[in-house]
Amino acid sequence: MKLKELKTHRACMEILQLYGKELINSPKVQRQKEFIQHGKVTVYEHCINVAYMSILLMKLLKINFDKKSVVRGALLHDYFLYDWHIPSSINKLHGFTHARTALKNATRDFELNDVEKDIILKHMFPLNPALPRFKESLLVCIADKICAVYETFSIPIIRTSKVGGRSYVNSCNLFFPTYGIQYSRLDL
């Protein structure tokens, strides 16, 4: 493990914890653990992956972003709170409608700024043709697509290890790819 990569990973985790801990620990966001998103990855895990990936991309691009809005928007971008794999009238055309449902739920349960709302509503571009209004929205949209590919093919984004029954994040698989390891839930 290279020192520079380890520092980048730790910096990403610090930003995620600083701006995301309150949402991640919210009982309402914890409900996302009940629903599968891609493969065996829950919606909760997916949203953490997207937030982490967004932070990593911010660091790599070296562009000034509203970090707090990026993290909060990423954590709530799929806050639709249903299992889209089970056919029902609620989730018909899920790919086209869930962003609006996530925004409705998020604005009901949390106070959001305009950037966070746009991130949630526009994260499905280009499937939903409305253009992202902010650079933060485009960033999360891209991070979401990267994570969806990794998760669909069961490649963990964040590598964790268990010590004493608690999961600890120890690296990012984009830097240290290891295929076939089990993804553990992240508790900040």
C-alpha atoms as a PDB file:
ATOM      1  CA  MET A   1       0.000   0.000   0.000  1.00  0.00           C
ATOM      2  CA  LYS A   2       1.495   3.310  -1.055  1.00  0.00           C
ATOM      3  CA  LEU A   3       1.570   6.089   1.512  1.00  0.00           C
ATOM      4  CA  LYS A   4       0.043   8.648  -0.885  1.00  0.00           C
ATOM      5  CA  GLU A   5      -2.881   6.307  -1.628  1.00  0.00           C
ATOM      6  CA  LEU A   6      -3.416   5.626   2.069  1.00  0.00           C
ATOM      7  CA  LYS A   7      -3.453   9.366   2.797  1.00  0.00           C
ATOM      8  CA  THR A   8      -5.987   9.924   0.007  1.00  0.00           C
ATOM      9  CA  HIS A   9      -8.190   7.145   1.372  1.00  0.00           C
ATOM     10  CA  ARG A  10      -8.015   8.525   4.923  1.00  0.00           C
ATOM     11  CA  ALA A  11      -8.765  12.055   3.668  1.00  0.00           C
ATOM     12  CA  CYS A  12     -11.827  10.742   1.795  1.00  0.00           C
ATOM     13  CA  MET A  13     -13.061   8.933   4.902  1.00  0.00           C
ATOM     14  CA  GLU A  14     -12.562  12.068   7.023  1.00  0.00           C
ATOM     15  CA  ILE A  15     -14.702  14.131   4.617  1.00  0.00           C
ATOM     16  CA  LEU A  16     -17.356  11.397   4.519  1.00  0.00           C
ATOM     17  CA  GLN A  17     -17.438  11.296   8.300  1.00  0.00           C
ATOM     18  CA  LEU A  18     -17.404  15.092   8.728  1.00  0.00           C
ATOM     19  CA  TYR A  19     -20.323  15.796   6.401  1.00  0.00           C
ATOM     20  CA  GLY A  20     -22.139  12.459   6.375  1.00  0.00           C
ATOM     21  CA  LYS A  21     -22.090  11.026   9.879  1.00  0.00           C
ATOM     22  CA  GLU A  22     -25.378  12.629  10.936  1.00  0.00           C
ATOM     23  CA  LEU A  23     -27.227  11.261   7.894  1.00  0.00           C
ATOM     24  CA  ILE A  24     -25.519   7.865   7.955  1.00  0.00           C
ATOM     25  CA  ASN A  25     -26.480   7.361  11.599  1.00  0.00           C
ATOM     26  CA  SER A  26     -30.052   8.591  11.076  1.00  0.00           C
ATOM     27  CA  PRO A  27     -32.615   5.813  11.672  1.00  0.00           C
ATOM     28  CA  LYS A  28     -34.395   6.951   8.486  1.00  0.00           C
ATOM     29  CA  VAL A  29     -31.263   6.511   6.341  1.00  0.00           C
ATOM     30  CA  GLN A  30     -30.537   3.221   8.133  1.00  0.00           C
ATOM     31  CA  ARG A  31     -33.799   1.911   6.605  1.00  0.00           C
ATOM     32  CA  GLN A  32     -31.928   1.752   3.287  1.00  0.00           C
ATOM     33  CA  LYS A  33     -30.185  -1.365   4.653  1.00  0.00           C
ATOM     34  CA  GLU A  34     -33.481  -3.215   4.098  1.00  0.00           C
ATOM     35  CA  PHE A  35     -33.357  -2.845   0.310  1.00  0.00           C
ATOM     36  CA  ILE A  36     -31.001  -4.275  -2.314  1.00  0.00           C
ATOM     37  CA  GLN A  37     -29.693  -1.897  -4.970  1.00  0.00           C
ATOM     38  CA  HIS A  38     -27.228  -3.725  -7.276  1.00  0.00           C
ATOM     39  CA  GLY A  39     -26.301  -7.395  -6.937  1.00  0.00           C
ATOM     40  CA  LYS A  40     -25.945  -8.028  -3.190  1.00  0.00           C
ATOM     41  CA  VAL A  41     -25.238  -4.397  -2.293  1.00  0.00           C
ATOM     42  CA  THR A  42     -27.893  -2.627  -0.234  1.00  0.00           C
ATOM     43  CA  VAL A  43     -29.124   0.862  -1.058  1.00  0.00           C
ATOM     44  CA  TYR A  44     -27.380   2.017   2.157  1.00  0.00           C
ATOM     45  CA  GLU A  45     -24.036   0.580   1.039  1.00  0.00           C
ATOM     46  CA  HIS A  46     -24.521   1.950  -2.480  1.00  0.00           C
ATOM     47  CA  CYS A  47     -25.129   5.477  -1.192  1.00  0.00           C
ATOM     48  CA  ILE A  48     -21.999   5.310   0.987  1.00  0.00           C
ATOM     49  CA  ASN A  49     -20.049   4.028  -2.021  1.00  0.00           C
ATOM     50  CA  VAL A  50     -21.333   6.899  -4.174  1.00  0.00           C
ATOM     51  CA  ALA A  51     -20.463   9.467  -1.495  1.00  0.00           C
ATOM     52  CA  TYR A  52     -16.970   7.990  -1.151  1.00  0.00           C
ATOM     53  CA  MET A  53     -16.466   7.846  -4.926  1.00  0.00           C
ATOM     54  CA  SER A  54     -17.673  11.444  -5.261  1.00  0.00           C
ATOM     55  CA  ILE A  55     -15.125  12.572  -2.664  1.00  0.00           C
ATOM     56  CA  LEU A  56     -12.382  10.622  -4.417  1.00  0.00           C
ATOM     57  CA  LEU A  57     -13.282  12.207  -7.758  1.00  0.00           C
ATOM     58  CA  MET A  58     -13.267  15.679  -6.149  1.00  0.00           C
ATOM     59  CA  LYS A  59      -9.733  15.036  -4.933  1.00  0.00           C
ATOM     60  CA  LEU A  60      -8.556  13.651  -8.275  1.00  0.00           C
ATOM     61  CA  LEU A  61     -10.110  16.472 -10.331  1.00  0.00           C
ATOM     62  CA  LYS A  62      -8.731  19.186  -8.025  1.00  0.00           C
ATOM     63  CA  ILE A  63     -11.775  21.382  -8.669  1.00  0.00           C
ATOM     64  CA  ASN A  64     -13.472  23.324  -5.896  1.00  0.00           C
ATOM     65  CA  PHE A  65     -16.776  21.631  -4.995  1.00  0.00           C
ATOM     66  CA  ASP A  66     -19.267  22.165  -2.172  1.00  0.00           C
ATOM     67  CA  LYS A  67     -18.120  19.089  -0.230  1.00  0.00           C
ATOM     68  CA  LYS A  68     -20.972  19.097   2.255  1.00  0.00           C
ATOM     69  CA  SER A  69     -23.612  19.210  -0.490  1.00  0.00           C
ATOM     70  CA  VAL A  70     -21.815  16.490  -2.476  1.00  0.00           C
ATOM     71  CA  VAL A  71     -21.698  14.124   0.505  1.00  0.00           C
ATOM     72  CA  ARG A  72     -25.267  14.809   1.652  1.00  0.00           C
ATOM     73  CA  GLY A  73     -26.679  14.642  -1.893  1.00  0.00           C
ATOM     74  CA  ALA A  74     -24.818  11.401  -2.600  1.00  0.00           C
ATOM     75  CA  LEU A  75     -26.026   9.814   0.634  1.00  0.00           C
ATOM     76  CA  LEU A  76     -29.646  10.697  -0.209  1.00  0.00           C
ATOM     77  CA  HIS A  77     -29.628  10.267  -4.001  1.00  0.00           C
ATOM     78  CA  ASP A  78     -31.423   6.900  -3.795  1.00  0.00           C
ATOM     79  CA  TYR A  79     -33.593   7.619  -0.747  1.00  0.00           C
ATOM     80  CA  PHE A  80     -36.661   6.027  -2.387  1.00  0.00           C
ATOM     81  CA  LEU A  81     -37.262   3.514   0.474  1.00  0.00           C
ATOM     82  CA  TYR A  82     -38.746   0.541  -1.369  1.00  0.00           C
ATOM     83  CA  ASP A  83     -37.485  -2.675  -2.962  1.00  0.00           C
ATOM     84  CA  TRP A  84     -37.488  -1.950  -6.676  1.00  0.00           C
ATOM     85  CA  HIS A  85     -36.897  -5.635  -7.455  1.00  0.00           C
ATOM     86  CA  ILE A  86     -40.422  -6.545  -6.306  1.00  0.00           C
ATOM     87  CA  PRO A  87     -42.935  -5.536  -8.989  1.00  0.00           C
ATOM     88  CA  SER A  88     -45.562  -3.082  -7.749  1.00  0.00           C
ATOM     89  CA  SER A  89     -47.388   0.049  -8.831  1.00  0.00           C
ATOM     90  CA  ILE A  90     -44.968   2.136  -6.693  1.00  0.00           C
ATOM     91  CA  ASN A  91     -41.842   1.129  -8.599  1.00  0.00           C
ATOM     92  CA  LYS A  92     -43.048   0.840 -12.181  1.00  0.00           C
ATOM     93  CA  LEU A  93     -40.396   2.384 -14.407  1.00  0.00           C
ATOM     94  CA  HIS A  94     -38.077   2.669 -11.396  1.00  0.00           C
ATOM     95  CA  GLY A  95     -35.129   3.978 -13.423  1.00  0.00           C
ATOM     96  CA  PHE A  96     -37.212   6.906 -14.635  1.00  0.00           C
ATOM     97  CA  THR A  97     -39.105   7.713 -11.429  1.00  0.00           C
ATOM     98  CA  HIS A  98     -37.018   6.904  -8.365  1.00  0.00           C
ATOM     99  CA  ALA A  99     -35.034  10.158  -8.369  1.00  0.00           C
ATOM    100  CA  ARG A 100     -38.237  12.155  -7.910  1.00  0.00           C
ATOM    101  CA  THR A 101     -39.400   9.750  -5.168  1.00  0.00           C
ATOM    102  CA  ALA A 102     -36.012  10.026  -3.434  1.00  0.00           C
ATOM    103  CA  LEU A 103     -36.221  13.828  -3.546  1.00  0.00           C
ATOM    104  CA  LYS A 104     -39.770  13.802  -2.159  1.00  0.00           C
ATOM    105  CA  ASN A 105     -38.707  11.536   0.728  1.00  0.00           C
ATOM    106  CA  ALA A 106     -35.496  13.450   1.421  1.00  0.00           C
ATOM    107  CA  THR A 107     -37.212  16.858   1.512  1.00  0.00           C
ATOM    108  CA  ARG A 108     -39.843  15.400   3.852  1.00  0.00           C
ATOM    109  CA  ASP A 109     -37.250  13.962   6.259  1.00  0.00           C
ATOM    110  CA  PHE A 110     -34.292  16.385   6.000  1.00  0.00           C
ATOM    111  CA  GLU A 111     -33.526  20.020   5.327  1.00  0.00           C
ATOM    112  CA  LEU A 112     -31.821  20.306   1.924  1.00  0.00           C
ATOM    113  CA  ASN A 113     -30.204  23.131  -0.017  1.00  0.00           C
ATOM    114  CA  ASP A 114     -30.678  23.665  -3.772  1.00  0.00           C
ATOM    115  CA  VAL A 115     -27.473  21.806  -4.701  1.00  0.00           C
ATOM    116  CA  GLU A 116     -28.453  18.732  -2.655  1.00  0.00           C
ATOM    117  CA  LYS A 117     -31.936  18.728  -4.216  1.00  0.00           C
ATOM    118  CA  ASP A 118     -30.452  18.953  -7.712  1.00  0.00           C
ATOM    119  CA  ILE A 119     -28.011  16.109  -6.978  1.00  0.00           C
ATOM    120  CA  ILE A 120     -30.873  13.843  -5.919  1.00  0.00           C
ATOM    121  CA  LEU A 121     -33.186  14.803  -8.773  1.00  0.00           C
ATOM    122  CA  LYS A 122     -30.596  14.729 -11.582  1.00  0.00           C
ATOM    123  CA  HIS A 123     -28.428  11.740 -10.631  1.00  0.00           C
ATOM    124  CA  MET A 124     -30.068   9.578 -13.314  1.00  0.00           C
ATOM    125  CA  PHE A 125     -28.949  11.765 -16.220  1.00  0.00           C
ATOM    126  CA  PRO A 126     -29.011  10.880 -19.147  1.00  0.00           C
ATOM    127  CA  LEU A 127     -31.801   8.309 -18.478  1.00  0.00           C
ATOM    128  CA  ASN A 128     -33.765  11.207 -17.015  1.00  0.00           C
ATOM    129  CA  PRO A 129     -33.059  13.915 -19.589  1.00  0.00           C
ATOM    130  CA  ALA A 130     -33.018  16.929 -17.233  1.00  0.00           C
ATOM    131  CA  LEU A 131     -29.470  18.318 -17.201  1.00  0.00           C
ATOM    132  CA  PRO A 132     -27.640  18.645 -13.884  1.00  0.00           C
ATOM    133  CA  ARG A 133     -27.657  22.322 -12.870  1.00  0.00           C
ATOM    134  CA  PHE A 134     -24.547  22.235 -10.668  1.00  0.00           C
ATOM    135  CA  LYS A 135     -21.089  20.699 -11.084  1.00  0.00           C
ATOM    136  CA  GLU A 136     -21.748  18.793  -7.824  1.00  0.00           C
ATOM    137  CA  SER A 137     -24.781  17.140  -9.460  1.00  0.00           C
ATOM    138  CA  LEU A 138     -22.737  16.010 -12.447  1.00  0.00           C
ATOM    139  CA  LEU A 139     -19.988  14.695 -10.149  1.00  0.00           C
ATOM    140  CA  VAL A 140     -22.410  12.534  -8.142  1.00  0.00           C
ATOM    141  CA  CYS A 141     -24.079  11.376 -11.366  1.00  0.00           C
ATOM    142  CA  ILE A 142     -20.714  10.109 -12.645  1.00  0.00           C
ATOM    143  CA  ALA A 143     -19.801   8.545  -9.284  1.00  0.00           C
ATOM    144  CA  ASP A 144     -23.175   6.769  -9.251  1.00  0.00           C
ATOM    145  CA  LYS A 145     -22.507   5.192 -12.665  1.00  0.00           C
ATOM    146  CA  ILE A 146     -19.015   4.025 -11.622  1.00  0.00           C
ATOM    147  CA  CYS A 147     -20.366   2.485  -8.422  1.00  0.00           C
ATOM    148  CA  ALA A 148     -23.271   0.810 -10.233  1.00  0.00           C
ATOM    149  CA  VAL A 149     -20.822  -1.012 -12.523  1.00  0.00           C
ATOM    150  CA  TYR A 150     -18.599  -2.121  -9.624  1.00  0.00           C
ATOM    151  CA  GLU A 151     -21.581  -3.285  -7.572  1.00  0.00           C
ATOM    152  CA  THR A 152     -23.345  -5.073 -10.423  1.00  0.00           C
ATOM    153  CA  PHE A 153     -20.227  -7.169 -10.985  1.00  0.00           C
ATOM    154  CA  SER A 154     -19.714  -7.682  -7.207  1.00  0.00           C
ATOM    155  CA  ILE A 155     -16.483  -5.699  -7.005  1.00  0.00           C
ATOM    156  CA  PRO A 156     -16.404  -3.935  -3.622  1.00  0.00           C
ATOM    157  CA  ILE A 157     -15.626  -0.209  -3.732  1.00  0.00           C
ATOM    158  CA  ILE A 158     -14.535   0.084  -0.111  1.00  0.00           C
ATOM    159  CA  ARG A 159     -12.597  -2.797   1.431  1.00  0.00           C
ATOM    160  CA  THR A 160     -13.338  -3.506   5.081  1.00  0.00           C
ATOM    161  CA  SER A 161     -12.081  -5.909   7.701  1.00  0.00           C
ATOM    162  CA  LYS A 162     -13.679  -7.166  10.888  1.00  0.00           C
ATOM    163  CA  VAL A 163     -11.923  -6.799  14.209  1.00  0.00           C
ATOM    164  CA  GLY A 164     -13.750  -7.781  17.371  1.00  0.00           C
ATOM    165  CA  GLY A 165     -17.097  -7.955  15.567  1.00  0.00           C
ATOM    166  CA  ARG A 166     -16.839  -4.369  14.236  1.00  0.00           C
ATOM    167  CA  SER A 167     -16.165  -3.460  10.604  1.00  0.00           C
ATOM    168  CA  TYR A 168     -13.278  -1.137   9.817  1.00  0.00           C
ATOM    169  CA  VAL A 169     -12.661   0.483   6.473  1.00  0.00           C
ATOM    170  CA  ASN A 170      -9.064  -0.065   5.412  1.00  0.00           C
ATOM    171  CA  SER A 171      -8.767   0.768   1.715  1.00  0.00           C
ATOM    172  CA  CYS A 172     -10.447   1.659  -1.531  1.00  0.00           C
ATOM    173  CA  ASN A 173     -10.559  -1.048  -4.200  1.00  0.00           C
ATOM    174  CA  LEU A 174      -9.914   1.487  -6.932  1.00  0.00           C
ATOM    175  CA  PHE A 175      -6.399   1.728  -5.516  1.00  0.00           C
ATOM    176  CA  PHE A 176      -6.090  -1.844  -4.266  1.00  0.00           C
ATOM    177  CA  PRO A 177      -8.302  -4.102  -6.402  1.00  0.00           C
ATOM    178  CA  THR A 178      -9.093  -7.436  -4.798  1.00  0.00           C
ATOM    179  CA  TYR A 179     -11.926  -9.344  -6.379  1.00  0.00           C
ATOM    180  CA  GLY A 180     -14.225 -11.736  -4.559  1.00  0.00           C
ATOM    181  CA  ILE A 181     -13.989 -10.371  -1.012  1.00  0.00           C
ATOM    182  CA  GLN A 182     -17.209  -9.894   0.942  1.00  0.00           C
ATOM    183  CA  TYR A 183     -18.407  -6.332   1.453  1.00  0.00           C
ATOM    184  CA  SER A 184     -19.125  -5.540   5.099  1.00  0.00           C
ATOM    185  CA  ARG A 185     -21.475  -2.819   6.211  1.00  0.00           C
ATOM    186  CA  LEU A 186     -19.870   0.478   7.129  1.00  0.00           C
ATOM    187  CA  ASP A 187     -20.822   2.054  10.424  1.00  0.00           C
ATOM    188  CA  LEU A 188     -19.321   5.456  11.103  1.00  0.00           C
END
